[in-house]
Every structure is written in C-alpha cells, then in structure tokens.
Coordinates of C-alpha atoms and ligand atoms in Angstrom, one line a residue:
X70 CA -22.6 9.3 2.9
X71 CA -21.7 7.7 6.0
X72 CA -23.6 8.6 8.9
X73 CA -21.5 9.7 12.1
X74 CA -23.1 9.7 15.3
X75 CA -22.8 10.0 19.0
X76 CA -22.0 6.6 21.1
X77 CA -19.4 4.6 22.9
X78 CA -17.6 2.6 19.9
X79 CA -17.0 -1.4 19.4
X80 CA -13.4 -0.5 18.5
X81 CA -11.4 1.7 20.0
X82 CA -8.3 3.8 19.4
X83 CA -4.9 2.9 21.1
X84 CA -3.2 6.6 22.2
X85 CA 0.1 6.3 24.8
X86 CA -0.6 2.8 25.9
X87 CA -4.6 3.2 26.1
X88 CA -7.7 1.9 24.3
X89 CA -9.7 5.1 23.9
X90 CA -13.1 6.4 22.0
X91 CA -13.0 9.4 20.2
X92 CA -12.8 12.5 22.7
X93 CA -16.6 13.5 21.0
X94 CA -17.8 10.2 21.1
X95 CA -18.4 10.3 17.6
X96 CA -18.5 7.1 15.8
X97 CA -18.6 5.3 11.9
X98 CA -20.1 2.3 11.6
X99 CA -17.7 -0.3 9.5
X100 CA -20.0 -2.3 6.7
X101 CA -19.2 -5.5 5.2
X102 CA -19.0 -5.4 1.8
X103 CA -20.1 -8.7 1.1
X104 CA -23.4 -8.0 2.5
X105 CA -23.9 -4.2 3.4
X106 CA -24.2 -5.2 7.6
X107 CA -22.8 -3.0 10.1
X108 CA -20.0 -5.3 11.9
X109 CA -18.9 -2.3 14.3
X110 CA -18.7 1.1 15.3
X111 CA -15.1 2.6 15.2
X112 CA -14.5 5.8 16.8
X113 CA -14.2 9.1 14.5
X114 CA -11.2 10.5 15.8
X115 CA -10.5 14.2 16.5
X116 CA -8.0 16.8 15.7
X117 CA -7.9 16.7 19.7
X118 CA -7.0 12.5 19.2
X119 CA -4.7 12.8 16.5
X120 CA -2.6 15.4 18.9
X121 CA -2.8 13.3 22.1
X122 CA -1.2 10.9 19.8
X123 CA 1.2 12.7 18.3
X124 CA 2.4 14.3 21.9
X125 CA 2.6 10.6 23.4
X126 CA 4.7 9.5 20.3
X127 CA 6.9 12.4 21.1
X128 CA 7.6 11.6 24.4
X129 CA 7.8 8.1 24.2
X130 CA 10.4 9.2 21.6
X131 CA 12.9 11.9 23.2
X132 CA 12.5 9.3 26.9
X133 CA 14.5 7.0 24.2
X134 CA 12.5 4.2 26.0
X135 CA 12.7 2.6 22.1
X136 CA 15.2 4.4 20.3
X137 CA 17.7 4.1 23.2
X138 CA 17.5 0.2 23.6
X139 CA 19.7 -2.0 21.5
X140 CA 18.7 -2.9 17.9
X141 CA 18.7 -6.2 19.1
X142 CA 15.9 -5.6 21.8
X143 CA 13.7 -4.1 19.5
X144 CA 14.2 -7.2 17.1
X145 CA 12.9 -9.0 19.9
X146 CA 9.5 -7.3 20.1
X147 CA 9.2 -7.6 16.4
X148 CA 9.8 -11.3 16.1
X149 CA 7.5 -11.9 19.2
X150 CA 4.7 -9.4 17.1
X151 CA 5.5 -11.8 14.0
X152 CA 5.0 -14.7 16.5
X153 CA 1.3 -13.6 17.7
X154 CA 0.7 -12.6 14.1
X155 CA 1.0 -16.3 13.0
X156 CA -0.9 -17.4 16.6
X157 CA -4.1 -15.4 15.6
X158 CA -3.5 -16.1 11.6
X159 CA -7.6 -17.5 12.1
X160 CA -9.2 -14.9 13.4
X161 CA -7.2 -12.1 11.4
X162 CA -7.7 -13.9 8.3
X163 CA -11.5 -14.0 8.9
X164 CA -11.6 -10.4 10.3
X165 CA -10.0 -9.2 7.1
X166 CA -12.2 -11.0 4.5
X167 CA -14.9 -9.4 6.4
X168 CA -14.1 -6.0 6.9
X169 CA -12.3 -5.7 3.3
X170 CA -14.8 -8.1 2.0
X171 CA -11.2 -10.2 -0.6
X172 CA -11.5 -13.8 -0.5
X173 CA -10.2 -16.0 2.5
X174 CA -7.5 -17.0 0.2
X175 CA -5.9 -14.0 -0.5
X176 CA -6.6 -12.5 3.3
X177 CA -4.2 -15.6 4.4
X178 CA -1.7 -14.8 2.0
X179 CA -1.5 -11.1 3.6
X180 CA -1.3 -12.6 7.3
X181 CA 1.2 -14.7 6.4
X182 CA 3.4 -11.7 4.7
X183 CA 2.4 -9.4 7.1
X184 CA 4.3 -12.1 10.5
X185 CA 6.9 -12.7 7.9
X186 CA 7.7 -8.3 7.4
X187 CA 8.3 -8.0 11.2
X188 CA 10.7 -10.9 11.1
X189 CA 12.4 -9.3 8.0
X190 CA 12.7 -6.2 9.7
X191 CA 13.6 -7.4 13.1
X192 CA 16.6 -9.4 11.2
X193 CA 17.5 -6.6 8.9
X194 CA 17.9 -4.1 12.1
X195 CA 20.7 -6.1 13.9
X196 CA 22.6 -6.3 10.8
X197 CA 25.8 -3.6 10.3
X198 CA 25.3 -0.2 8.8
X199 CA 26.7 3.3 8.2
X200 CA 30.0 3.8 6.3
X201 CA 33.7 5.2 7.2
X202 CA 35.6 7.7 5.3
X203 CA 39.5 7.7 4.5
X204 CA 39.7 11.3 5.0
X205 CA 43.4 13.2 5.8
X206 CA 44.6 12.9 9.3
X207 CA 43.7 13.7 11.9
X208 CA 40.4 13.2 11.4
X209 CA 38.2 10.5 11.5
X210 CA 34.6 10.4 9.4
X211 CA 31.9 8.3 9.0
X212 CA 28.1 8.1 9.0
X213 CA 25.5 6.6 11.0
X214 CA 21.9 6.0 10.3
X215 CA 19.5 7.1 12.7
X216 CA 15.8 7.1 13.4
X217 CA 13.3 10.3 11.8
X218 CA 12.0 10.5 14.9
X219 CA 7.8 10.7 15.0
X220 CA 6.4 9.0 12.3
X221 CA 2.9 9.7 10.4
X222 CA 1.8 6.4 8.7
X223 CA -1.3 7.1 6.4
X224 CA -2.9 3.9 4.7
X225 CA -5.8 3.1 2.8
X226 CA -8.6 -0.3 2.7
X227 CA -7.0 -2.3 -0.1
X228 CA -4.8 -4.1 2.0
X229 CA -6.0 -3.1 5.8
X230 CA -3.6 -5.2 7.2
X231 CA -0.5 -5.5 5.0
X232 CA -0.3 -1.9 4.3
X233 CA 0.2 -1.1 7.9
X234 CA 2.8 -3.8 8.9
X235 CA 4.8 -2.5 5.4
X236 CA 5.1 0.9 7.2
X237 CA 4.7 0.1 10.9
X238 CA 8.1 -3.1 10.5
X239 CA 10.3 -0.8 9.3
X240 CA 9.4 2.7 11.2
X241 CA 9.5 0.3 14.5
X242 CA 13.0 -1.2 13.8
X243 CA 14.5 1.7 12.7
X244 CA 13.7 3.5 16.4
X245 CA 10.6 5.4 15.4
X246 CA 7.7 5.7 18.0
X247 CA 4.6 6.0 15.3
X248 CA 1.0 7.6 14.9
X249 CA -1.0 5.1 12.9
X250 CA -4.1 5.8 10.8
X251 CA -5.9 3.2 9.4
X252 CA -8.7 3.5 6.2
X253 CA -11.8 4.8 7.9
X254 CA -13.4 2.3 6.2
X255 CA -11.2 -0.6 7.4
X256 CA -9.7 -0.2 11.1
X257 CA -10.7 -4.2 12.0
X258 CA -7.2 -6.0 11.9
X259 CA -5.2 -2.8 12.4
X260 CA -6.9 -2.7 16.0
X261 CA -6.4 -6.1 16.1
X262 CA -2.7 -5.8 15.3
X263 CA -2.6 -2.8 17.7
X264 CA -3.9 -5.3 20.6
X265 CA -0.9 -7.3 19.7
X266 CA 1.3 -4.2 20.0
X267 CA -0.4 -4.6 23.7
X268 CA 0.2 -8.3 24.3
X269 CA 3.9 -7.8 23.7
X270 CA 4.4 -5.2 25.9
X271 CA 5.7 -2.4 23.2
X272 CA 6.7 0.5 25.7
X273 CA 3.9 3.4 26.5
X274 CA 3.5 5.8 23.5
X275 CA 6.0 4.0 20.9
X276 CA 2.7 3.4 18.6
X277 CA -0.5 4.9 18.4
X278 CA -3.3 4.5 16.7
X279 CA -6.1 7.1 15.6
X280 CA -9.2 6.1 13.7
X281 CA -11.3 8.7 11.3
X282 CA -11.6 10.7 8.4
X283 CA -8.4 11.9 5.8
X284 CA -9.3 15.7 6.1
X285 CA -9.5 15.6 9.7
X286 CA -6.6 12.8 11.2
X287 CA -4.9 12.1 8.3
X288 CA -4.3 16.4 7.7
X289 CA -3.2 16.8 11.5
X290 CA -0.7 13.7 11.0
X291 CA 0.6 15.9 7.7
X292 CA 0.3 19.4 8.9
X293 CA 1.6 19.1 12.7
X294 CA 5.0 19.9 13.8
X295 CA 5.6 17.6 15.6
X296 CA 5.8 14.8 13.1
X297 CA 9.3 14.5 11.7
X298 CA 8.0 12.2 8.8
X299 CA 4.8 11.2 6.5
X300 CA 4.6 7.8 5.3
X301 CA 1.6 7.3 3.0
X302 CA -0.1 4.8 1.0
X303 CA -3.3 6.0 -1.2
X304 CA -4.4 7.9 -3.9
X305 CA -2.2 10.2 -5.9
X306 CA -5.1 12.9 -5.5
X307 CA -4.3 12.4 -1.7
X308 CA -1.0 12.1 -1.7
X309 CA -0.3 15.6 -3.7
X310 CA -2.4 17.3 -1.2
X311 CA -0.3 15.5 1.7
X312 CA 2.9 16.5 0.0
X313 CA 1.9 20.0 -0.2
X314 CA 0.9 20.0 3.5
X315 CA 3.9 18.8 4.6
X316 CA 5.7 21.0 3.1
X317 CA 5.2 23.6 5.4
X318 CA 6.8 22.0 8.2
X319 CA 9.3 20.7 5.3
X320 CA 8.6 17.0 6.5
X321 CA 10.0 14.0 5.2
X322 CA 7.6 12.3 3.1
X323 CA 7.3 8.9 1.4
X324 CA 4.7 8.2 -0.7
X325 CA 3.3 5.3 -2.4
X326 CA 0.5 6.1 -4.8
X327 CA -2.0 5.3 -7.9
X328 CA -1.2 3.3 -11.0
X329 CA -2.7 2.2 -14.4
X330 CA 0.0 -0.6 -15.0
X331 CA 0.5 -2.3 -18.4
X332 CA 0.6 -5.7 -18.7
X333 CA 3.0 -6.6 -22.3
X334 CA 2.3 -10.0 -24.0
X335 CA 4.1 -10.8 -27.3
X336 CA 3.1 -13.3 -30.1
X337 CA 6.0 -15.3 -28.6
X338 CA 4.9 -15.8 -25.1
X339 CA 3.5 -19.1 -23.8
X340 CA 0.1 -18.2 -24.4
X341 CA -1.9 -19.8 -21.6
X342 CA 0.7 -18.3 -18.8
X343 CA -0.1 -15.2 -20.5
X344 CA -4.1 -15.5 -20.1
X345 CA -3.3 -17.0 -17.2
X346 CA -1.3 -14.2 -15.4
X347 CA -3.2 -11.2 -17.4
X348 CA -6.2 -12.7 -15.2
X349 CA -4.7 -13.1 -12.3
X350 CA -3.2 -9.3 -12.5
X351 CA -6.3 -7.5 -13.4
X352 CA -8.5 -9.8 -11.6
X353 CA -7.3 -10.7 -7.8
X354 CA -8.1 -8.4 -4.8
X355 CA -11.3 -7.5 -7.7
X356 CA -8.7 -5.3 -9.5
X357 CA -8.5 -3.1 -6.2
X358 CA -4.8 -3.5 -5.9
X359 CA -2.2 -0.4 -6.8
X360 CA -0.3 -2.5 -8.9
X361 CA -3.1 -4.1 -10.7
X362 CA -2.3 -5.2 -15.0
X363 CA -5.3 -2.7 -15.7
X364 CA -3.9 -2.5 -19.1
X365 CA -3.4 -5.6 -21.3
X366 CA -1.0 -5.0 -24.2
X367 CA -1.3 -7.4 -26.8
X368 CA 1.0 -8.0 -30.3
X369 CA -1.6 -8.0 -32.7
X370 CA -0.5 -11.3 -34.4
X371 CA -2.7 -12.5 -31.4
X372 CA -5.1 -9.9 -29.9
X373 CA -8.4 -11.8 -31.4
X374 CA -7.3 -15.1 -30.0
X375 CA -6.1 -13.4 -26.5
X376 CA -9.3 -12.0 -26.4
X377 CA -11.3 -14.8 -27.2
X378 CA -9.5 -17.0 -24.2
X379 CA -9.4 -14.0 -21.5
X380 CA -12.6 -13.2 -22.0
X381 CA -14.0 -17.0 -21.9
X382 CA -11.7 -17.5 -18.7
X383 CA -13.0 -14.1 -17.2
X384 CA -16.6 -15.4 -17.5
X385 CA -15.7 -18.5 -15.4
X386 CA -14.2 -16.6 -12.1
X387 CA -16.5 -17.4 -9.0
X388 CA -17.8 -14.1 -7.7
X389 CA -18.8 -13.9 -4.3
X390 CA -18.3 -13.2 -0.7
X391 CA -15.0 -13.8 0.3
X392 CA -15.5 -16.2 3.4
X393 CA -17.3 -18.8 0.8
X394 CA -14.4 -20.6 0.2
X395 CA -15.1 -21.7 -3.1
X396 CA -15.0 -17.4 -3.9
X397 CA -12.4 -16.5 -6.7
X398 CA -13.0 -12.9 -6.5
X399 CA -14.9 -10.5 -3.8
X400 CA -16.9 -7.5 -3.5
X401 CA -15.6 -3.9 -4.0
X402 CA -15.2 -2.0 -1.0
X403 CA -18.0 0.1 -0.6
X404 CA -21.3 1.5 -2.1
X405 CA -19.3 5.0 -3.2
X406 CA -16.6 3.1 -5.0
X407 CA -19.1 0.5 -6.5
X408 CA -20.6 3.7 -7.8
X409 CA -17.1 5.4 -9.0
X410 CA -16.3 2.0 -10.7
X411 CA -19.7 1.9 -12.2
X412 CA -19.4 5.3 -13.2
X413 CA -16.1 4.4 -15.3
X414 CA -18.0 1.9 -17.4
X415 CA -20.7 4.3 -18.4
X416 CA -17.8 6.1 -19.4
X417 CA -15.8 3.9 -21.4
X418 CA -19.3 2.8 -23.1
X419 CA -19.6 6.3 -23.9
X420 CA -16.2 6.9 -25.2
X421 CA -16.7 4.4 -27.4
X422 CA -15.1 1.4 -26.1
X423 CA -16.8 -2.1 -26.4
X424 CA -17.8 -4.5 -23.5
X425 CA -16.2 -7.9 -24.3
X426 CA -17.5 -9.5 -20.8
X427 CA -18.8 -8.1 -17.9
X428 CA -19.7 -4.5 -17.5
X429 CA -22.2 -4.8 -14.3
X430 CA -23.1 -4.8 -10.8
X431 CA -24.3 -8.4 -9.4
X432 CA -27.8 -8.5 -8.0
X433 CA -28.2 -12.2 -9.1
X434 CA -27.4 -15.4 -6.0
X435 CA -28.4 -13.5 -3.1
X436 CA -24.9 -11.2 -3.9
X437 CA -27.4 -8.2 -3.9
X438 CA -26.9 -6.8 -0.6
X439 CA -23.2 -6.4 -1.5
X440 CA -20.9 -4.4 -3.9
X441 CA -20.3 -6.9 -6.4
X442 CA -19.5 -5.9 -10.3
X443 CA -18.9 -8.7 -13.1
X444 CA -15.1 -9.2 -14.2
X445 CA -15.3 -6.7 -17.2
X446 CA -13.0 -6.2 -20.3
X447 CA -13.1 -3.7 -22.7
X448 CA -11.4 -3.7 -26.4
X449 CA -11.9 -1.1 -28.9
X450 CA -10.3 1.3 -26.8
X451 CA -8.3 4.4 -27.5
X452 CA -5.4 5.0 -25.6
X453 CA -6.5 8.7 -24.7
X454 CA -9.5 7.6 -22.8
X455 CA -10.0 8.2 -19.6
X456 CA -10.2 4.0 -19.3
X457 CA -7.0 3.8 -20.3
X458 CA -5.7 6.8 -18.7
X459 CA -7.2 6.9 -14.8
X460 CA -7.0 4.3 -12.3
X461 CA -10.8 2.5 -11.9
X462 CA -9.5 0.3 -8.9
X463 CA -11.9 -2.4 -9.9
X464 CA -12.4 -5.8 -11.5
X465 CA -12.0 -3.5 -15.1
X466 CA -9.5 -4.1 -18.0
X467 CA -8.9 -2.5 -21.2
X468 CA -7.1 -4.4 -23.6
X469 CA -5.1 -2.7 -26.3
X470 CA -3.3 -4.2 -29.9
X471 CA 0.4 -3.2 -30.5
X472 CA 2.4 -3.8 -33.6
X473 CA 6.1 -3.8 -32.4
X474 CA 8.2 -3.6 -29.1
X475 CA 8.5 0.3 -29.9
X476 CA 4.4 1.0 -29.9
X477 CA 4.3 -1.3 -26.8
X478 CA 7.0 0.4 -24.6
X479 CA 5.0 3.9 -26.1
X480 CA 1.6 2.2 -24.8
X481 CA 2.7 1.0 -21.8
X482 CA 4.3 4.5 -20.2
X483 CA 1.8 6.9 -22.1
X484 CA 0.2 7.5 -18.8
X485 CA 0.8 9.6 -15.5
X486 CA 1.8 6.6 -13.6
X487 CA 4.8 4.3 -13.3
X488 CA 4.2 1.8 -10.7
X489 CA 4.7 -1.4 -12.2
X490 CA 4.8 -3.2 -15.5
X491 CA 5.1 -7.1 -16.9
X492 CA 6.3 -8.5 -20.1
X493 CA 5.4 -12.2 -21.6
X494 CA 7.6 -13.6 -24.3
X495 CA 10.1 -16.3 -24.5
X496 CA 12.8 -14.2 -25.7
X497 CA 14.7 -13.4 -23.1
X498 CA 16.8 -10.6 -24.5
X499 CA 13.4 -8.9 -25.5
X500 CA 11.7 -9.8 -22.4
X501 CA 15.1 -8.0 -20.3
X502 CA 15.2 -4.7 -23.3
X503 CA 11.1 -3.9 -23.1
X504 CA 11.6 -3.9 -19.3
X505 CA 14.5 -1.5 -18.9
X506 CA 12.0 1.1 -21.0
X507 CA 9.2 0.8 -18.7
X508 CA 8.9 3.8 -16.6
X509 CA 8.0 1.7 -13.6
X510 CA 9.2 0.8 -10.3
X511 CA 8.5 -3.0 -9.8
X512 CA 8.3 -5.0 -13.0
X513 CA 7.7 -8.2 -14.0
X514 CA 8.9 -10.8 -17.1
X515 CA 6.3 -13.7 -17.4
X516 CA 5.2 -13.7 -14.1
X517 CA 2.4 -10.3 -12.0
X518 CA 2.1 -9.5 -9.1
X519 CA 4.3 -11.6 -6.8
X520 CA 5.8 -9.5 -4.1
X521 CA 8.8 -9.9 -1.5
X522 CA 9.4 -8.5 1.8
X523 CA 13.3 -8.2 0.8
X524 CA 12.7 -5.8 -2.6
X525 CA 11.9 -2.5 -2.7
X526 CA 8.3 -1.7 -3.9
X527 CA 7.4 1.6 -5.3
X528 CA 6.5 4.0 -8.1
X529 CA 8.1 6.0 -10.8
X530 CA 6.6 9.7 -11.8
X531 CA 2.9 10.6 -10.3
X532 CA 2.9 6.7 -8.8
X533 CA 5.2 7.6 -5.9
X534 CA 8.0 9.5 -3.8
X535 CA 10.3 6.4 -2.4
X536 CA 10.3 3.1 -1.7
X537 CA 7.9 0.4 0.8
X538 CA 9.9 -2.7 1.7
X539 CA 13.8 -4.1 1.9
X540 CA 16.3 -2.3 3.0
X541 CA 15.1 1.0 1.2
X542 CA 12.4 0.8 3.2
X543 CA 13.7 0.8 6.0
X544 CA 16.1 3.9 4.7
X545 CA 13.1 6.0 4.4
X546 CA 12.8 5.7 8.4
X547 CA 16.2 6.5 9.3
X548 CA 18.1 9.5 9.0
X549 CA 21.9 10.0 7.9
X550 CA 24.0 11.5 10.4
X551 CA 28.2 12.3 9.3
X552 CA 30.3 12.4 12.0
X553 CA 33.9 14.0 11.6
X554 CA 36.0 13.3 15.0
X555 CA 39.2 15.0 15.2
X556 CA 41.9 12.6 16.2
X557 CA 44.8 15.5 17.4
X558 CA 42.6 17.9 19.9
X559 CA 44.8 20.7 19.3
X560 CA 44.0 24.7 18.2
X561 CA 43.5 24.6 14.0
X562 CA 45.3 28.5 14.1
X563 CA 43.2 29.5 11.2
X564 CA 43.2 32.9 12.8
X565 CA 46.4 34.8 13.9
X566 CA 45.5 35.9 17.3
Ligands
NAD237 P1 -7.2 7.5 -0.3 O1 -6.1 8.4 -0.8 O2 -8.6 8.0 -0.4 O3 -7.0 7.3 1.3 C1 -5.8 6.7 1.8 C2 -5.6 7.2 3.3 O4 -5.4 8.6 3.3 C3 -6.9 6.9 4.1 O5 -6.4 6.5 5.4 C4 -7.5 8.3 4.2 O6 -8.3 8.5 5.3 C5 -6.3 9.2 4.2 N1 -6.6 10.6 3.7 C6 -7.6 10.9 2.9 N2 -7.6 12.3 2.7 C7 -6.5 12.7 3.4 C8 -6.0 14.0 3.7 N3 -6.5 15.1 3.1 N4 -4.9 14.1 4.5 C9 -4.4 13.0 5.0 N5 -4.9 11.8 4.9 C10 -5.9 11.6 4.1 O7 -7.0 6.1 -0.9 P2 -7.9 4.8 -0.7 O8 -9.1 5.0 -1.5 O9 -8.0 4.5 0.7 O10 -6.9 3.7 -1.4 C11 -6.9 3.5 -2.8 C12 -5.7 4.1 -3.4 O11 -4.5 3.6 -2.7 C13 -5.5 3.7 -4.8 O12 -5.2 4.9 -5.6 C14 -4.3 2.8 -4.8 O13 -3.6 2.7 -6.0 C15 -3.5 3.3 -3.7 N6 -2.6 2.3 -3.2 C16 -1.2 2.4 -3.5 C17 -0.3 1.4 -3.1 C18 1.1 1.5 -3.4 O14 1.9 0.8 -2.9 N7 1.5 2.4 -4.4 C19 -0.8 0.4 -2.3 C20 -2.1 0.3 -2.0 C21 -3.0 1.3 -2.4

C-alpha cells in the first residue's frame, strides 16, 4: 500500500487558474519504476478539490470565456499548446520514461503524437459542420453541434501523457472547460502539460486538474451534477462502476476500456513480419498497452516453427530501465501490478499451461530495485483459462494453434473484449474476410499497433462505450442541437378560437 501523509507536495494541482496542494495536505509519493525511488510528492486530492474544480469549470463555462470565442481562437491556443509540446519534447520525454518507467523511445513517440493531436484538433474545429434539412415550407431545419458542457476526463498510467491529450484535444476544441484526473500513480507530464495550459494563457477555469485516488476524485468527477460528461480511459472493472455512477445524474459517458486482443497469423503470411509484429504487439510498452496482441493465433501448419522463432527472438529483447537507451522493453508500473502480473503466471502454470520463455521477475544487472518480469510466452494453453480469458497487462503471451479461418475467427472473439485484432497472410481477400468477423474496433492486416490521430480508436462489447480520436472523437464532446426556424411568423390556427 501506498503511504499518504501530511506535507506540502512537489507537484501541485492546477484548479481555476491556480497551482494548489490538496486542501488536507495530504500527499503520495510518485516511485520510479525502474528503480523503486521516490521522484515526488503529488498532492492527494479531496472530494473538497475535485468540487472546487468542478465549480471553476462551470463558471469558466456558462461566462462562455471559451465556448463563446470563435473556433478559430481556440485553434489558436491548441496549435500554440502543440507548439510548446514539441519545445519541451526533452524534458517531457525524460519525465515520462521516468515516472511510467517505458523506454525513451517509445516516450518520444508519445510526445510527438501527443503536439501532433492538438494540431489535429485545432484544424478539425475550424472546419464546417452541422447539416440542413429540406423540410416543407415555411420552415427552415438544421442541426448544429455544440459543446457537453463540463467535462470529467478519467485516465490511467499506461500512457500518462497521451491518454490525457486524446481526451483533453478534443473536449478543448469542441468548447468544453474540463476537470482532469490523471493516474495517481503518474501525474508527472500531465502537470507538466497543465503548466503549458499556463504558459499559453488558456482562460481561468477552462481546465483543471485534480490529483488522487479513483474512489475519492475519480467517483466525485462521475457522481457530481455538475459534470455534463464522463470521459474515461481504464479498466473495465472501473469503467462499469463509473457507468453505473453516472447514471444517476444520466451523464454522458465515453468509455475506453480493457482488452485481450488476438493477433491471427496464417501459414501464408510472410513469416518473419509475422514474428516480427507478434513481438512488437505483445511486447512494447512491456505488454501494458490496451490494445496489446496478448493472444497469438497461429495455423497449425506452423505453430512449432512460430514458436520456435518467437520465443528465440523473445529471449533477445534488452530489458531494462527505460532511460538506458540501448532498453527494448521497461519495467512494469508498480510493485502491486508486478505482483498481479506475477500472480497470473502462477496461474497459468497452475492451469496447466507451459512456459516456453520467460515467466519471472528480474533481480539479475542491478534491475532488482525495479519491477521488471522476463518477456514470457505460454503454449499449451486452453482457451478457457483465465490466461487466455483476462487481461494480465504485462510482458505475457499465450499462443494458441488453429486449424482453419472458421476456429480462428471462433478463437479470436471467444472472449469478453473487442478492442482490437490483426491478421497476417498474403491473401488479401482472406486477410479483408477474417477481419470483418473480428468483433473488434481497431484492426489490423499484417501490420499492430500503429495508431492515427485522424481514426477513431475504441472497443466493441465489454472493451468500450464510444470512440477516442478523429472526428468521432471529437463527436463524443459535442452535443447535437436541431433547430426548426419558421420562415412565415404568422398564427398556425390549430385551434379554433
Ligand atoms: P484503472 O481503471 O485502475 O484506473 C484508471 C483511472 O480511473 C485512474 O485515474 C484511477 O484513479 C481512476 N479510478 C479508479 N477507480 C475509480 C472510481 N471508482 N471512480 C472513478 N475513477 C476511478 O486502470 P489503470 O490500471 O490505471 O489502467 C489500466 C487499464 O486501462 C487497462 O485495463 C487498460 O486496458 C486500460 N486502457 C484502455 C485504453 C483504451 O483506449 N481502451 C487505453 C489505455 C488503457
């Protein structure tokens, strides 16, 4: 357990225009999980906190000081915040590889996408919306799209700073004034992104920001009135109990949740890209990415061999802390979940799965301070196991043998989740008819995980309510307003007297 104690914190929180500790002075010290060192204090926010924020958003709001200025204006701020993004692209990339402990490498990838989002966003703002109608004289119809209002954005450590900027672009361009909550565990480069908010001059109480625990921040951002909408990114556990809370106050809510993805690779794939991108799928971010190919699918015309090369490659990945540049892979994010994904190979051991590689924590190189666990791959699985069922969220893979197209597409969405899905062959007309079968909402055909600003990213069934990104993700922030204007203002004499 974390320990919470009494003293003025390193970061702050930002709440109508101010940098503020928690009203109880409470604070949780943020760890490195390269090394288990403290490298702050951030405050442990308060029911009291989260509703100073949530009355500043909702001011800031009905003022209109951001929903009342041009689209174009607010594209301005965006592509400036985009501008100081790329300016402090150094120090962000370091601050995220040591708060969330993933290689330099991919932390620069993420501060790159994260400037290039706000320019997407401030683009896709100026740009014409809304419809007309043809409807019978003398009226006039036609629909505009306007902002929710005050927006909750929940999101979790996997990406600390990515996450945010895919809800905080589009809820900012679309009008919104925000209340922010980043992972308890990883509020470095949201403050740091917050302090841009500052630089740029963002108007008094269009976003706030309030650090601490899920039960306690995250369920006043759910439960209060006065948030018109819940945008969340996290577990599905999580995310059923926000959609539930919400409901009260019959919110709108978006939510982008857990997966167990399959990963497809026929006998007629090129077989190293296959290897190549199964790796790369499981593997990168140390498997703690939503979309992660936790489950390898292969046709059984080649399962030894695919094993025998995945498993030989998986051996080779440099593990270590992620600001040695020669790391491949990182550290998981904490002691608890290096203990949750531990806990899931004891399981699948005693399930009755075999360990083809892997399988433990790292105490070897000077890595023992840290939450390090081996790149592991299990065979011999069941598809009924809870390996193969739940989402481990670590550097864990099961792969599975399939006969024919039919027992893969069975396979591949025999679980709760539906986020997303990839498919290696070389026939095209396969690759395109397996896809359309996956119950998934971002797939891929010979190619994981790349991602774009301009397409919509999201789940089907327990993975998610909505989409993240492109314009539907910008649609989850706006409301739709028709408007019927009668062209002949005259009496309609529906009524005799
Ligand atoms: P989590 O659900 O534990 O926490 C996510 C956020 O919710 C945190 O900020 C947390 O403080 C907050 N929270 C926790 N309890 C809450 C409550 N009762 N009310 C309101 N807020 C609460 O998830 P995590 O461990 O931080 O992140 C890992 C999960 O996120 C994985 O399941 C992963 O698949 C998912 N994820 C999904 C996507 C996606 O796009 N679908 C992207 C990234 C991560």
């Amino acid at each position: 357990m974390v320990e919470i104690k009494k003293r003025v914190a390193n970061l702050k929180m930002f709440i109508d225009g101010e940098w503020k500790d928690s009203e109880s002075l409470e604070t949780r010290p943020v760890i490195n999980p390269a090394n288990g060192e403290v490298i702050s204090y951030a405050p442990e926010g308060t029911v009291a906190d989260a509703r100073a924020a949530i009355f500043a958003a909702r001011r800031a709001f009905e003022e209109g000081v951001w929903s009342g200025i041009s689209a174009q204006e607010r594209a301005s701020y965006l592509f400036k915040i985009a501008d100081k993004i790329e300016e402090y692209a150094d120090e962000l990339t370091q601050l995220e590889t040591m708060d969330n402990g993933k290689p330099l490498r991919e932390a620069g990838f993420d501060v790159g996408d994260a400037a290039a989002c706000f320019r997407y966003y401030g683009g896709l703002i100026t740009k014409p919306d809304g419809y007309t109608y043809h409807v019978a004289d003398p009226m006039q119809a036609m629909v505009v799209r306007e902002p929710v209002g005050v927006c909750g954005l929940i999101v979790p450590w996997n990406y600390p700073l990515l996450m945010s900027v895919w809800k905080i672009a589009p809820a900012l361009a679309a009008g919104n004034t925000i209340v922010f909550k980043p992972s308890e565990v990883t509020p470095v480069t949201p403050k740091k992104l917050f302090e841009i908010f500052e630089e740029v001059g963002l108007p008094k109480g269009v976003a706030n920001m309030v650090m601490g625990a899920g039960s306690v921040v995250g369920n006043e951002i759910a439960s209060h009135p006065e948030i018109d909408m819940v945008s969340f990114t996290g577990g599905t556990k999580t995310g059923k109990h926000i959609m539930k809370t919400a409901a009260d106050t019959m919110k709108k809510v978006s939510l982008e949740l857990g997966g167990k993805s399959p990963n497809i690779i026929f006998a007629d794939a090129d077989f190293e890209t296959a290897v190549d991108y199964a790796l790369f799928g499981i593997y990168a971010g140390a498997g703690q990415v939503c979309s992660a190919g936790s489950r390898i699918l292969v046709e059984e015309s080649i399962y030894d061999q695919f094993v025998a090369r995945f498993v030989e490659r998986a051996k080779q990945i440099k593990v270590g802390p992620g600001n040695d540049p020669s790391t491949e892979m990182g550290p998981l994010i904490s002691k608890e979940h290096l203990e949750k994904v531990l806990h899931y190979i004891e399981l699948g051991k005693q399930e009755g799965a075999s360990v083809a590689c892997g399988g433990n924590r790292i105490l070897s190189n000077g890595l023992d301070s840290g939450y390090f666990v081996e790149p592991t791959v299990f065979v011999d699985v069941k598809q009924e196991m809870r390996i193969v069922q739940e989402e481990i969220f670590g550097p864990v893979v099961v792969i599975q043998k399939f006969k024919d197209e039919e027992e893969a597409v069975k396979l591949a969405n025999g679980t709760i989740y539906g986020l997303a899905g990839g498919v290696f062959t070389n026939d095209g007309a396969k690759g395109l008819r397996v896809i359309k079968k996956l119950k998934s909402g971002i797939t891929w055909v010979n190619s994981y995980h790349p991602t774009y600003n301009e397409a919509p990213w999201g789940g089907y069934k327990q993975s998610g309510i909505g989409r993240s990104l492109g314009t539907f993700g910008l649609e989850e922030f706006q409301e739709i307003k028709q408007i019927n204007i009668n062209l002949q203002v005259e009496p309609i004499g529906w009524f005799s007297n």
